[in-house]
Each structure stands twice: as C-alpha cells, then as structure tokens.
Coordinates of C-alpha atoms and ligand atoms in Angstrom, one line a residue:
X1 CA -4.3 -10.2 12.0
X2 CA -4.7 -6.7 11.7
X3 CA -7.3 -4.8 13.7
X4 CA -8.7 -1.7 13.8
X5 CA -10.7 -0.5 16.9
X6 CA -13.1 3.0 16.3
X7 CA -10.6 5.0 14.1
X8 CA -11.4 8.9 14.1
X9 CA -9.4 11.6 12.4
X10 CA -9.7 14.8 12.5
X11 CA -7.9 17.6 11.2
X12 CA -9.0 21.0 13.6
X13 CA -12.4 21.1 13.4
X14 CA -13.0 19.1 10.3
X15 CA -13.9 15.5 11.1
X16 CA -12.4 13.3 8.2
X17 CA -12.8 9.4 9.7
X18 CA -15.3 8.7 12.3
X19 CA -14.9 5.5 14.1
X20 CA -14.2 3.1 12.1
X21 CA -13.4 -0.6 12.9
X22 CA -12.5 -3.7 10.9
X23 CA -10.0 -6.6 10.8
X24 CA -8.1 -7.8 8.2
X25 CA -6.5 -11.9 8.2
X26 CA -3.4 -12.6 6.6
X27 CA -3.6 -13.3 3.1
X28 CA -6.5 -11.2 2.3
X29 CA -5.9 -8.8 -0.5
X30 CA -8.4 -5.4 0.7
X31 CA -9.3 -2.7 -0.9
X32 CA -10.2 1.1 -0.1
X33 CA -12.2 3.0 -2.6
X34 CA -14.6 6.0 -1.7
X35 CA -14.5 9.3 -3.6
X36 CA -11.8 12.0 -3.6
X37 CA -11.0 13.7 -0.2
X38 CA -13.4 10.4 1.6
X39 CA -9.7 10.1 3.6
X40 CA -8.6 7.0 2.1
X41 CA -4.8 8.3 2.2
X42 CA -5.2 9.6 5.7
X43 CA -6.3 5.8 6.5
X44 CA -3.6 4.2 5.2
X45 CA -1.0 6.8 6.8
X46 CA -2.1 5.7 10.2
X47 CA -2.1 2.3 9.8
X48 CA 1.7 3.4 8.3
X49 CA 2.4 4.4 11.6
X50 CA 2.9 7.7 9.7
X51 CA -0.3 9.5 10.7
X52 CA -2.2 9.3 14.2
X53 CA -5.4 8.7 14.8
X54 CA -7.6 11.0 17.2
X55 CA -8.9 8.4 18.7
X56 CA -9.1 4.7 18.7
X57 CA -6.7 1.7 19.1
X58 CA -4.9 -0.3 15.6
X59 CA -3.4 -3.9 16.9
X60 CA -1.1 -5.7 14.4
X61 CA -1.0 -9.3 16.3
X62 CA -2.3 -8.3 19.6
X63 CA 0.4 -5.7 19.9
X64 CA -0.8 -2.2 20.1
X65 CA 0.8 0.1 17.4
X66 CA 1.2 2.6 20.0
X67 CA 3.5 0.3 22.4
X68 CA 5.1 -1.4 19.7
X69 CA 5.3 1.4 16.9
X70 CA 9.0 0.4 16.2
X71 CA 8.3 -3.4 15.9
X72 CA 5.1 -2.6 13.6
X73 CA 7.1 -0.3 11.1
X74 CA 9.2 -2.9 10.4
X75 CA 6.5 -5.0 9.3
X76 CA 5.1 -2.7 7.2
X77 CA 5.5 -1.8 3.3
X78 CA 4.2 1.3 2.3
X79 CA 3.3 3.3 -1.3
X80 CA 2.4 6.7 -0.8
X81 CA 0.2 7.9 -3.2
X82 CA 3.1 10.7 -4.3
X83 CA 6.5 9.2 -5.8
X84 CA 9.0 8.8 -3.5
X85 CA 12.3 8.1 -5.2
X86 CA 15.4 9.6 -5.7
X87 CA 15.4 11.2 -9.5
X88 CA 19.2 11.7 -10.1
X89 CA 20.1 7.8 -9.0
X90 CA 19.6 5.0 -11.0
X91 CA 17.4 2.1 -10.8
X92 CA 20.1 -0.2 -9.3
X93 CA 21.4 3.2 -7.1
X94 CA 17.9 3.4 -5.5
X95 CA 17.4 -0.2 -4.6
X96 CA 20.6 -0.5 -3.4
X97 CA 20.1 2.7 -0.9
X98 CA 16.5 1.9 0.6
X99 CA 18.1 -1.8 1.2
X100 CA 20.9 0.1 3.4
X101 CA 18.2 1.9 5.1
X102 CA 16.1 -1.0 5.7
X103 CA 17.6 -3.8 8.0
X104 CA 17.9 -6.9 6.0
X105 CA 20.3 -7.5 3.4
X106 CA 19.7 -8.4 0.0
X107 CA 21.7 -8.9 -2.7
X108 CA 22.2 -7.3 -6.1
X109 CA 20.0 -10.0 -7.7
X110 CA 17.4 -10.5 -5.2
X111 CA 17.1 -6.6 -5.5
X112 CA 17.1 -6.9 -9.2
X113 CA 14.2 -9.4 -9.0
X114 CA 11.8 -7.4 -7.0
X115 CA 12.2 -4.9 -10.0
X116 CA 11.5 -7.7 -12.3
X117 CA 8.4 -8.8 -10.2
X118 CA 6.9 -5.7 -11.0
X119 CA 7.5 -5.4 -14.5
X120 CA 10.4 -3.2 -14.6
X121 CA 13.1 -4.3 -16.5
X122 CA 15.6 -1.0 -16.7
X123 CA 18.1 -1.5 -14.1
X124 CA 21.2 1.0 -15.2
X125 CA 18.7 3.8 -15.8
X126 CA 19.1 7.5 -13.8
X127 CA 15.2 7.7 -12.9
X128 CA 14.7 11.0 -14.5
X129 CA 15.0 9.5 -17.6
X130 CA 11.9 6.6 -16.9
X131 CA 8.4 7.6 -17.6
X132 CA 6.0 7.6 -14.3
X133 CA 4.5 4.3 -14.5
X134 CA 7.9 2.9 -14.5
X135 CA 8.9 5.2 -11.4
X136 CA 5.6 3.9 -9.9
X137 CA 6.9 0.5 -10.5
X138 CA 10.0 1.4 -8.8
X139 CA 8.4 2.5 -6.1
X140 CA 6.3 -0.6 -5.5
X141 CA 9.8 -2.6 -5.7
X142 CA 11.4 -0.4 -3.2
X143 CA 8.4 -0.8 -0.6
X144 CA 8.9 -4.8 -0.9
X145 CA 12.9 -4.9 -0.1
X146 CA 12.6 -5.6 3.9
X147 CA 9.8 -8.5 3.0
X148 CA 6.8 -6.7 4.6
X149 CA 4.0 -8.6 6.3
X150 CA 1.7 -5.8 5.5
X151 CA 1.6 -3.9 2.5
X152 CA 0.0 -0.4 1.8
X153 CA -0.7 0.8 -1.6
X154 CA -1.8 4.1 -2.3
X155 CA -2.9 4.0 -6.2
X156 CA 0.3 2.1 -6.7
X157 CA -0.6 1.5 -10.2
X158 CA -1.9 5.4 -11.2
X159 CA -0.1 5.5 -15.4
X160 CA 0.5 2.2 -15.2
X161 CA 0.4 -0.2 -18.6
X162 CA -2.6 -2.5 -18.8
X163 CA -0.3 -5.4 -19.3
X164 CA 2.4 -4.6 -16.5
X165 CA -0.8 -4.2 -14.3
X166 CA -2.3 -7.3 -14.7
X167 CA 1.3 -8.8 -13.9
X168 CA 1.6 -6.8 -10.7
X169 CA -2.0 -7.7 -9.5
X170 CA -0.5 -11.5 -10.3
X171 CA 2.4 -10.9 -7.8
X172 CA 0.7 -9.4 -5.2
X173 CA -1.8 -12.3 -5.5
X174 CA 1.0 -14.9 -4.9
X175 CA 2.4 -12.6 -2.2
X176 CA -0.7 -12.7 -0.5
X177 CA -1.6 -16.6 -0.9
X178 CA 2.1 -18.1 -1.0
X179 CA 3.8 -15.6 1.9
X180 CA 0.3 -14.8 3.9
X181 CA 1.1 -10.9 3.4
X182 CA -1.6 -8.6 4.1
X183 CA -2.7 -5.6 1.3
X184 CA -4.6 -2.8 1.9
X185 CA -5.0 -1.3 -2.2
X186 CA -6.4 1.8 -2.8
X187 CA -7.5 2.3 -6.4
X188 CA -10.0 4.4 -8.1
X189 CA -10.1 2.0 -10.6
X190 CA -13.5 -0.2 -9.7
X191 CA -12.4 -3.1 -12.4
X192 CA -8.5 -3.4 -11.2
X193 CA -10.0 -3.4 -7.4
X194 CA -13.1 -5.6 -7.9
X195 CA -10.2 -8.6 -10.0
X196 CA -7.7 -8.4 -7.3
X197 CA -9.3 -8.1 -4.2
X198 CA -10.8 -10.6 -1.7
X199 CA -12.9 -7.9 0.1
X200 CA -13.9 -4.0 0.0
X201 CA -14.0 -1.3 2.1
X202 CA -15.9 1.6 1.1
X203 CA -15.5 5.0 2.7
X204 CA -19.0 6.9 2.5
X205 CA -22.1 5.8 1.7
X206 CA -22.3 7.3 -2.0
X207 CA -24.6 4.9 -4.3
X208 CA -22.9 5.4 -7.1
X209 CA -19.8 3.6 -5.5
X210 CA -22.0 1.1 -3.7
X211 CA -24.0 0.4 -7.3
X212 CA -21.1 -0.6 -8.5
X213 CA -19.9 -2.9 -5.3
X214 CA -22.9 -4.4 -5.0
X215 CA -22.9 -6.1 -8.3
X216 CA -19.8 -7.4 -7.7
X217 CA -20.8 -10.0 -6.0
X218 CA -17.8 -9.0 -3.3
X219 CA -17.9 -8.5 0.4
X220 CA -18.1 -5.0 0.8
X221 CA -18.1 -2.8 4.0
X222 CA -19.1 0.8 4.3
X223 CA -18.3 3.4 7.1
Ligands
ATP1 N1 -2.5 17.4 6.7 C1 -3.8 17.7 6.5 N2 -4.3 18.9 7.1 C2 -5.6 19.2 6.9 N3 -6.5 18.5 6.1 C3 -6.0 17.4 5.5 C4 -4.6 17.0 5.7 N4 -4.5 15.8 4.9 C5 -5.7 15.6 4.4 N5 -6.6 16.5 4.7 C6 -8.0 16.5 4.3 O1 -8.6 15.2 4.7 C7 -9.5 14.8 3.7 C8 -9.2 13.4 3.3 O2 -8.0 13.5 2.5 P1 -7.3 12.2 1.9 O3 -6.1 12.6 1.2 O4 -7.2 11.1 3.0 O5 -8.5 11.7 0.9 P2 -8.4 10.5 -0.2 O6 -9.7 9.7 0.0 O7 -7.1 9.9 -0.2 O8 -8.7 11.4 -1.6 P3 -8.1 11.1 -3.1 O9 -9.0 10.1 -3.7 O10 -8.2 12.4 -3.7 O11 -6.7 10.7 -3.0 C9 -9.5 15.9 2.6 O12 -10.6 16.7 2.9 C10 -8.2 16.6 2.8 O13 -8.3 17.9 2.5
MG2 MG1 -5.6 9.7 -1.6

C-alpha cells in the first residue's frame, strides 16, 4: 500500500500542495486530474522520490520514503510528463541502455515485448525519425523494464492514437489486476481517466472538474 500522510509543497513563498493525505492499495488504477498549474506533476515527482515534500511523511509498505529512498526507487516506474529518451538511438538502442541502467536483466525479446505491449511495433528505428506519440510510447516501455510495483504516468498518452490508447489503458488494466501494480495516471482527458480508473483524485475544488466527476459515478477525492 501506498500512503500519503499531509503532503505540502511549496516553492518560496508560493504554496502549491497543502496537506494532502490518501492511500492507494495495490491493484488500484488512480487518477490525478485538476486544472493546469493545480501541481499534479509536482505530486507525482515526490512520490518519484524525485521532488521533496515540505512537509509530511509518504510510506510505500510501512517503509518511510525518506529511510528507504533507495529501496522505494527501485520499485517505482516513472513517465514524466516531458520525453525522456535518447533521439540519435534506436528503438532497440534505447531499451537495451535503460535495461543496463536498471538492475534486472532482460532479454532482447522480453525488451522487444514491452514495446509491443504498448503498441509500438518499430524496433530498428533511430527515434528522431518516430512521430511523438510513438516516442511517448517508447517512453512508457522504457518506464516498465525493471517490473515496477508502482507506476507514475504523467499524461503518458499526450498525441497518442485513439486505438493504441485504448490498447495501452488494456495493459495497464492487466498490469494492475494480474501483477497487483499500483498507477497513479494523470490525464487531462476526463473520458480516458473516467474508462481506466478505479478511483479519482482531484486537485482543487473547481466545479467544472467536479461536474464532470460527479456524474461519473466514480470515487472521487478532492484536496
Ligand atoms: N521548480 C519549480 N519552481 C517554482 N515553481 C514551480 C516549480 N515547478 C512547478 N512550479 C509551480 O508549481 C505549480 C504546479 O505546477 P505543476 O507542474 O505541478 O502543475 P500541473 O498540475 O502538473 O499542471 P499541468 O496540467 O499544466 O501539467 C505551478 O504554479 C508551477 O508554476
Ligand atoms: Mg503537469
């Protein structure tokens, strides 16, 4: 389980999270919506390990993340909400060098597989030469090679194909349900995060964003 004890961020003077708390189970599929600047990013870089809170306490399994931050990044799959990929390497160059920098090995297939999962099927490819949903896509594989118990998205799915969406949201459903991952999914797209997730977190209080919650029938929490 992931728990979050009175998270608040702030950057100088300029309060951006304030105390917020919630827990997430394994296999739950949640999503973070909440308009721009709400801090949805900022959120999901601390519980990346990447970003620190001001105050307040994250647990991942009863271990603190701020005893046990090596343990906990290890657990952790992360897409930021910028590409992160290397543009002059191929598809199969890039898998192969974040699987060196992870520690678990996987072969060329398995590798090749996770590209597959998420609808990519170029493999040979320098990335300069793919269109951005496919680099998106990349990026997605690449954040699943050391088999991640939680997994961040950060508008993983931004240019994405309708079709290649709908087979991603597929996957991550059986990652969550089959492998008991965790996902944390930030989207601003209120159809894509209302089909694939089990439960919402809104940031702010807006009612055009609650409106829209609400007749979703979903659990929805605000801060
Ligand atoms: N490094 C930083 N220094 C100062 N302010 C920051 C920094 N990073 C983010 N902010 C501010 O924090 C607020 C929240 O930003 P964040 O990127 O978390 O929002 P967001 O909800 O992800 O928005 P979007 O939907 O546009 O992606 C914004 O007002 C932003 O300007
Ligand atoms: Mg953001």
């Amino acid at each position: 389980m992931l728990n979050v004890q009175s998270i608040t961020k702030s950057y100088g003077k300029k309060q951006i999270l304030d105390g917020i708390s919630f827990s997430i189970q394994e296999g739950e599929i949640v999503g973070l919506v909440g308009e721009n600047g709400a801090g949805k990013s900022t959120l999901l870089q601390i519980l990346a390990t990447l970003a620190k809170p001001t105050k307040g306490k994250i647990f991942l399994n009863d271990q603190a993340y701020d005893e046990h931050k090596k343990n906990i990044r290890k657990q952790i799959g992360f897409v930021p909400q910028d590409i992160a990929i290397w543009e002059e390497f191929t598809v199969e160059e890039n898998m192969a060098f974040f699987e060196k920098l992870s520690w678990v090995n996987k072969s060329k297939q398995q590798l090749k597989q996770l590209c597959i999962d998420m609808s990519l099927d170029k493999w040979k490819e320098p990335v300069h030469t793919l269109s951005g949903g496919m680099k998106r896509k990349l990026n997605l594989a690449i954040s699943l090679i050391h088999d991640p118990k939680i997994i961040l998205l950060d508008e993983p799915t931004v240019g994405i194909d309708l079709k290649s969406k709908k087979e991603i949201a597929n996957h991550l459903k059986t990652l969550a349900t089959e492998q008991n991952k965790i996902i944390i999914y930030i989207s601003h797209d209120m159809d894509e995060i209302i089909s694939l997730c089990n439960r919402i977190l809104c940031i702010g209080d807006d009612p055009f964003y609650q409106n829209i919650l609400e007749s979703s029938g979903k659990h929805i929490v605000t801060f």
